[in-house]
Amino acid sequence: MDVGVIGLGAMGLPVARNLLKGGHRVTVYNRTLGRAEGLAAEGIHVVESPYAAGQGDVLISLLSDDRAVEAVFLNDDQFIPSLAPKTVHVSMATISAAMGARLYEAHSEAGRQYVSAPVFGRPDAAAAAKLFIVAAGDKAAVDQCAPAFESIGQRTFYVGDNPVMANLVKIMGNFMIASTIETFGEAYATLRKYDVEPGAFLEIMTNTLFGGTAHKNYGAIIAEERFSPPGFKMPLGLKDVNLALEAAAAKSVPMPTASLIHDQLTSAMARGYGEMDWAALAQVIAENAGLPKKS
């Protein structure tokens, strides 16, 4: 299968490499060509224009936010119509429901195929081809992407024929991860006040009541204060909680927990934690409790 990739950030780079390992012919474009350095020697075709990446069977875009998606796909009104008729554009970005709807409409008007397929998993999961993919769109288009998805993920969930559905699942999933970080932070801060080691608490919780991936991964990151280098930077976490609040407000759904976490993340940003993992919001909780950093 011919697969194009736009965006070679922390997720896009391992995705491109795993597509190649899966036997696909891979073409990549990144605005900063330096990110693609060395890929040609690995057998990946590096191009200098996004137009050249959108002529295969599947085009996967992994961009950071609404603004980046808009810059590539909507500001240039010729780009989407330039996609080959057979090409399915798969957006794996975590974007707003409103932006997802705009992308869907733009592709439909141009007669081009569009699937939303954001993923759950940090960069290490992307490198191990262990992402969980949440896909929505025309079922035949999603099925066309299956060989590519199998090369980069461990399971694909189909949630409906409207691509925006996948955006909403991803947004609310990230809100729940943020809630997990918040609860671990609060629990650890209280335990430390009583001289109970967070690591012991983590072992108990993840082997009894909370054995999920998010609890194990983020619980360990917070217990060990491994906030740098970041797997998911603080500003992206704040962006995603804002997306959850925005989606809820559009349907008059109160989200008091999301509002609390929004303020905690904003406080973390104000304290200079913008280059740290979003799990460092637990550090804000610890500081509010008068606790020093472990190291």
CSV table of C-alpha atoms in Angstrom, one decimal:
chain,number,residue,atom,x,y,z
A,1,MET,CA,0.0,0.0,0.0
A,2,ASP,CA,1.2,3.5,-0.8
A,3,VAL,CA,0.9,5.7,2.4
A,4,GLY,CA,1.7,9.3,2.8
A,5,VAL,CA,2.4,10.9,6.2
A,6,ILE,CA,2.2,14.6,7.0
A,7,GLY,CA,3.7,15.6,10.3
A,8,LEU,CA,6.8,14.1,11.8
A,9,GLY,CA,6.5,15.0,15.4
A,10,ALA,CA,6.9,12.8,18.4
A,11,MET,CA,4.1,10.5,17.0
A,12,GLY,CA,4.5,11.0,13.3
A,13,LEU,CA,8.1,9.8,13.1
A,14,PRO,CA,7.5,6.4,14.7
A,15,VAL,CA,4.3,6.0,12.7
A,16,ALA,CA,6.1,6.5,9.5
A,17,ARG,CA,8.8,4.0,10.4
A,18,ASN,CA,6.3,1.4,11.5
A,19,LEU,CA,4.4,1.8,8.2
A,20,LEU,CA,7.7,1.0,6.4
A,21,LYS,CA,8.3,-2.0,8.7
A,22,GLY,CA,4.8,-3.1,7.8
A,23,GLY,CA,5.8,-3.4,4.1
A,24,HIS,CA,4.2,-0.2,2.9
A,25,ARG,CA,5.7,2.3,0.5
A,26,VAL,CA,5.9,5.5,2.6
A,27,THR,CA,6.1,9.1,1.5
A,28,VAL,CA,6.5,11.8,4.2
A,29,TYR,CA,6.3,15.6,4.3
A,30,ASN,CA,7.2,17.8,7.3
A,31,ARG,CA,7.3,21.5,7.3
A,32,THR,CA,10.7,21.4,8.9
A,33,LEU,CA,12.7,19.2,6.7
A,34,GLY,CA,15.3,18.5,9.4
A,35,ARG,CA,12.8,16.2,11.1
A,36,ALA,CA,13.0,14.0,8.0
A,37,GLU,CA,16.7,13.8,8.1
A,38,GLY,CA,18.0,10.2,7.6
A,39,LEU,CA,14.6,8.8,6.6
A,40,ALA,CA,15.5,8.6,2.9
A,41,ALA,CA,18.4,6.3,3.9
A,42,GLU,CA,15.9,4.0,5.7
A,43,GLY,CA,13.8,3.7,2.5
A,44,ILE,CA,11.2,6.4,3.1
A,45,HIS,CA,10.5,8.9,0.3
A,46,VAL,CA,10.9,12.4,1.6
A,47,VAL,CA,9.1,15.2,-0.3
A,48,GLU,CA,9.2,19.0,-0.1
A,49,SER,CA,5.5,19.6,-0.7
A,50,PRO,CA,2.4,18.1,1.0
A,51,TYR,CA,0.8,17.7,-2.4
A,52,ALA,CA,3.2,14.9,-3.2
A,53,ALA,CA,2.2,13.0,-0.1
A,54,GLY,CA,-1.5,12.8,-1.0
A,55,GLN,CA,-1.5,10.6,-4.1
A,56,GLY,CA,-1.4,7.2,-2.6
A,57,ASP,CA,-4.0,4.9,-1.1
A,58,VAL,CA,-3.9,6.6,2.3
A,59,LEU,CA,-2.7,9.9,3.6
A,60,ILE,CA,-2.1,10.1,7.4
A,61,SER,CA,-1.8,13.5,9.0
A,62,LEU,CA,-0.5,13.8,12.5
A,63,LEU,CA,-0.6,17.5,13.4
A,64,SER,CA,-0.6,19.2,16.7
A,65,ASP,CA,-3.8,21.2,16.9
A,66,ASP,CA,-6.6,23.0,15.1
A,67,ARG,CA,-4.2,25.8,13.9
A,68,ALA,CA,-1.8,23.4,12.3
A,69,VAL,CA,-4.6,21.4,10.6
A,70,GLU,CA,-6.2,24.5,9.3
A,71,ALA,CA,-2.8,25.8,7.9
A,72,VAL,CA,-2.2,22.6,5.9
A,73,PHE,CA,-5.7,21.6,4.8
A,74,LEU,CA,-8.0,24.6,4.8
A,75,ASN,CA,-5.9,27.7,4.2
A,76,ASP,CA,-4.8,26.3,0.9
A,77,ASP,CA,-8.1,25.7,-0.8
A,78,GLN,CA,-6.4,23.7,-3.6
A,79,PHE,CA,-4.9,21.1,-1.4
A,80,ILE,CA,-7.9,18.9,-0.6
A,81,PRO,CA,-9.1,18.8,-4.2
A,82,SER,CA,-5.5,17.9,-5.2
A,83,LEU,CA,-5.7,14.6,-3.3
A,84,ALA,CA,-6.0,11.6,-5.6
A,85,PRO,CA,-9.7,10.4,-5.8
A,86,LYS,CA,-8.6,7.0,-4.4
A,87,THR,CA,-6.8,8.5,-1.5
A,88,VAL,CA,-8.3,8.4,2.0
A,89,HIS,CA,-7.2,11.2,4.2
A,90,VAL,CA,-6.9,10.0,7.8
A,91,SER,CA,-6.5,12.8,10.4
A,92,MET,CA,-5.0,11.5,13.6
A,93,ALA,CA,-4.8,14.9,15.2
A,94,THR,CA,-6.6,15.7,18.5
A,95,ILE,CA,-8.7,18.6,17.3
A,96,SER,CA,-11.9,20.3,18.2
A,97,ALA,CA,-15.3,18.9,17.1
A,98,ALA,CA,-15.8,22.1,15.2
A,99,MET,CA,-12.5,21.7,13.2
A,100,GLY,CA,-13.4,18.0,12.6
A,101,ALA,CA,-16.7,19.1,11.1
A,102,ARG,CA,-14.9,21.7,8.9
A,103,LEU,CA,-12.5,19.1,7.6
A,104,TYR,CA,-15.4,16.6,6.9
A,105,GLU,CA,-17.3,19.3,5.0
A,106,ALA,CA,-14.3,20.4,3.0
A,107,HIS,CA,-13.5,16.9,1.9
A,108,SER,CA,-17.1,16.2,1.0
A,109,GLU,CA,-17.4,19.3,-1.1
A,110,ALA,CA,-14.2,18.3,-3.0
A,111,GLY,CA,-15.4,14.7,-3.5
A,112,ARG,CA,-12.5,13.3,-1.4
A,113,GLN,CA,-12.5,10.6,1.2
A,114,TYR,CA,-12.0,11.6,4.9
A,115,VAL,CA,-11.6,9.5,8.0
A,116,SER,CA,-10.9,10.8,11.5
A,117,ALA,CA,-8.8,8.4,13.5
A,118,PRO,CA,-7.1,9.9,16.6
A,119,VAL,CA,-5.1,7.5,18.7
A,120,PHE,CA,-4.6,6.7,22.4
A,121,GLY,CA,-0.9,6.1,23.3
A,122,ARG,CA,2.2,8.1,24.1
A,123,PRO,CA,5.3,8.2,21.8
A,124,ASP,CA,6.7,5.0,23.3
A,125,ALA,CA,3.5,3.2,22.3
A,126,ALA,CA,3.7,4.7,18.8
A,127,ALA,CA,7.3,3.4,18.5
A,128,ALA,CA,6.2,-0.1,19.6
A,129,ALA,CA,3.2,0.0,17.1
A,130,LYS,CA,0.9,-0.4,20.1
A,131,LEU,CA,-1.4,2.5,19.5
A,132,PHE,CA,-5.2,2.3,20.0
A,133,ILE,CA,-7.0,3.8,17.0
A,134,VAL,CA,-10.4,5.3,17.2
A,135,ALA,CA,-11.8,5.6,13.7
A,136,ALA,CA,-15.0,7.2,12.3
A,137,GLY,CA,-16.1,7.9,8.8
A,138,ASP,CA,-17.4,6.0,5.8
A,139,LYS,CA,-17.0,2.3,6.6
A,140,ALA,CA,-15.5,1.4,3.2
A,141,ALA,CA,-13.0,4.2,3.6
A,142,VAL,CA,-12.0,3.0,7.1
A,143,ASP,CA,-11.7,-0.6,5.8
A,144,GLN,CA,-9.3,0.7,3.1
A,145,CYS,CA,-7.1,2.0,5.8
A,146,ALA,CA,-7.0,-1.2,7.8
A,147,PRO,CA,-3.6,-2.5,6.5
A,148,ALA,CA,-2.0,0.8,7.5
A,149,PHE,CA,-3.7,0.8,10.9
A,150,GLU,CA,-2.5,-2.8,11.5
A,151,SER,CA,1.1,-1.6,11.0
A,152,ILE,CA,0.9,1.1,13.7
A,153,GLY,CA,-1.6,0.0,16.2
A,154,GLN,CA,-2.7,-3.0,18.3
A,155,ARG,CA,-6.5,-2.4,17.9
A,156,THR,CA,-8.9,-0.2,15.9
A,157,PHE,CA,-12.3,0.8,17.3
A,158,TYR,CA,-14.9,2.0,14.8
A,159,VAL,CA,-17.3,4.4,16.4
A,160,GLY,CA,-19.6,5.7,13.5
A,161,ASP,CA,-20.0,7.1,10.1
A,162,ASN,CA,-19.5,10.7,11.1
A,163,PRO,CA,-15.8,11.5,11.5
A,164,VAL,CA,-16.5,14.0,14.3
A,165,MET,CA,-17.6,11.1,16.5
A,166,ALA,CA,-13.9,9.9,16.7
A,167,ASN,CA,-12.8,13.4,17.6
A,168,LEU,CA,-15.2,13.5,20.5
A,169,VAL,CA,-14.2,10.1,21.8
A,170,LYS,CA,-10.6,11.2,21.8
A,171,ILE,CA,-11.3,14.5,23.5
A,172,MET,CA,-13.3,12.9,26.3
A,173,GLY,CA,-10.8,10.1,26.6
A,174,ASN,CA,-8.0,12.7,27.2
A,175,PHE,CA,-10.2,14.4,29.7
A,176,MET,CA,-10.4,11.2,31.7
A,177,ILE,CA,-6.6,10.8,31.5
A,178,ALA,CA,-6.3,14.3,32.9
A,179,SER,CA,-8.8,13.3,35.7
A,180,THR,CA,-6.6,10.3,36.5
A,181,ILE,CA,-3.5,12.6,36.8
A,182,GLU,CA,-5.5,14.9,39.1
A,183,THR,CA,-6.7,12.1,41.4
A,184,PHE,CA,-3.2,10.6,41.6
A,185,GLY,CA,-1.8,14.0,42.4
A,186,GLU,CA,-4.3,14.6,45.2
A,187,ALA,CA,-3.9,11.1,46.6
A,188,TYR,CA,-0.1,11.1,46.5
A,189,ALA,CA,0.1,14.6,48.2
A,190,THR,CA,-2.1,13.4,51.0
A,191,LEU,CA,-0.1,10.1,51.4
A,192,ARG,CA,3.2,11.9,51.5
A,193,LYS,CA,1.9,14.1,54.4
A,194,TYR,CA,1.5,10.8,56.3
A,195,ASP,CA,4.9,9.4,55.2
A,196,VAL,CA,3.3,6.8,53.0
A,197,GLU,CA,5.3,6.2,49.8
A,198,PRO,CA,3.4,6.8,46.6
A,199,GLY,CA,5.1,3.8,45.0
A,200,ALA,CA,3.6,1.4,47.5
A,201,PHE,CA,0.2,2.9,47.0
A,202,LEU,CA,0.6,2.6,43.2
A,203,GLU,CA,1.4,-1.1,43.5
A,204,ILE,CA,-1.6,-1.7,45.6
A,205,MET,CA,-4.0,0.3,43.4
A,206,THR,CA,-2.9,-1.0,40.1
A,207,ASN,CA,-3.0,-4.6,41.3
A,208,THR,CA,-6.4,-4.4,42.8
A,209,LEU,CA,-8.9,-1.6,41.8
A,210,PHE,CA,-7.2,0.3,39.0
A,211,GLY,CA,-5.3,-1.9,36.7
A,212,GLY,CA,-5.7,0.1,33.5
A,213,THR,CA,-2.9,1.4,31.3
A,214,ALA,CA,-3.5,5.1,32.2
A,215,HIS,CA,-3.3,4.3,36.0
A,216,LYS,CA,-0.2,2.2,35.6
A,217,ASN,CA,1.7,4.6,33.3
A,218,TYR,CA,0.7,8.0,34.8
A,219,GLY,CA,0.7,6.7,38.3
A,220,ALA,CA,4.3,5.7,37.9
A,221,ILE,CA,5.3,8.9,36.1
A,222,ILE,CA,3.9,10.9,39.0
A,223,ALA,CA,5.2,8.7,41.8
A,224,GLU,CA,8.7,9.0,40.3
A,225,GLU,CA,8.3,12.6,39.2
A,226,ARG,CA,9.5,11.7,35.7
A,227,PHE,CA,8.1,14.9,34.1
A,228,SER,CA,11.1,15.5,31.7
A,229,PRO,CA,11.6,14.8,29.0
A,230,PRO,CA,7.9,15.0,28.2
A,231,GLY,CA,5.9,12.4,26.4
A,232,PHE,CA,3.0,14.8,26.1
A,233,LYS,CA,3.7,18.5,26.9
A,234,MET,CA,1.7,20.6,29.3
A,235,PRO,CA,0.3,23.0,26.6
A,236,LEU,CA,-1.2,20.1,24.7
A,237,GLY,CA,-2.9,18.8,27.8
A,238,LEU,CA,-4.4,22.2,28.5
A,239,LYS,CA,-5.5,22.4,24.8
A,240,ASP,CA,-7.3,19.1,25.1
A,241,VAL,CA,-9.1,20.0,28.4
A,242,ASN,CA,-10.2,23.2,26.7
A,243,LEU,CA,-11.6,21.1,23.8
A,244,ALA,CA,-13.6,19.0,26.3
A,245,LEU,CA,-15.0,22.1,27.9
A,246,GLU,CA,-15.8,23.6,24.5
A,247,ALA,CA,-17.6,20.4,23.3
A,248,ALA,CA,-19.6,20.2,26.5
A,249,ALA,CA,-20.6,23.9,26.4
A,250,ALA,CA,-21.9,23.5,22.9
A,251,LYS,CA,-24.5,21.0,24.3
A,252,SER,CA,-25.0,22.7,27.7
A,253,VAL,CA,-23.2,19.9,29.6
A,254,PRO,CA,-21.5,21.1,32.8
A,255,MET,CA,-18.0,19.6,33.4
A,256,PRO,CA,-16.9,20.8,36.9
A,257,THR,CA,-14.0,18.4,37.0
A,258,ALA,CA,-12.7,19.6,33.7
A,259,SER,CA,-13.0,23.2,34.9
A,260,LEU,CA,-10.9,22.3,37.9
A,261,ILE,CA,-8.3,20.6,35.8
A,262,HIS,CA,-8.2,23.5,33.4
A,263,ASP,CA,-7.3,25.8,36.3
A,264,GLN,CA,-4.6,23.4,37.6
A,265,LEU,CA,-3.0,23.1,34.2
A,266,THR,CA,-3.1,26.9,33.8
A,267,SER,CA,-1.4,27.2,37.1
A,268,ALA,CA,1.3,24.8,36.0
A,269,MET,CA,1.9,26.9,32.9
A,270,ALA,CA,2.1,30.0,35.0
A,271,ARG,CA,4.8,28.3,37.2
A,272,GLY,CA,6.9,27.6,34.1
A,273,TYR,CA,6.1,24.0,33.6
A,274,GLY,CA,5.2,24.4,29.9
A,275,GLU,CA,8.1,22.2,28.7
A,276,MET,CA,7.2,19.4,31.1
A,277,ASP,CA,4.9,16.4,30.7
A,278,TRP,CA,1.3,17.3,31.5
A,279,ALA,CA,1.5,14.8,34.4
A,280,ALA,CA,3.4,17.6,36.2
A,281,LEU,CA,0.1,19.1,37.1
A,282,ALA,CA,0.5,16.7,40.1
A,283,GLN,CA,3.5,18.8,41.1
A,284,VAL,CA,1.2,21.8,41.3
A,285,ILE,CA,-1.0,19.8,43.8
A,286,ALA,CA,2.1,18.9,45.8
A,287,GLU,CA,3.3,22.4,45.9
A,288,ASN,CA,-0.1,23.7,47.0
A,289,ALA,CA,0.2,21.1,49.9
A,290,GLY,CA,3.5,22.6,50.9
A,291,LEU,CA,5.5,19.5,49.7
A,292,PRO,CA,9.0,19.8,48.2
A,293,LYS,CA,10.1,18.1,45.1
A,294,LYS,CA,11.7,14.8,45.7
A,295,SER,CA,14.8,15.7,43.8
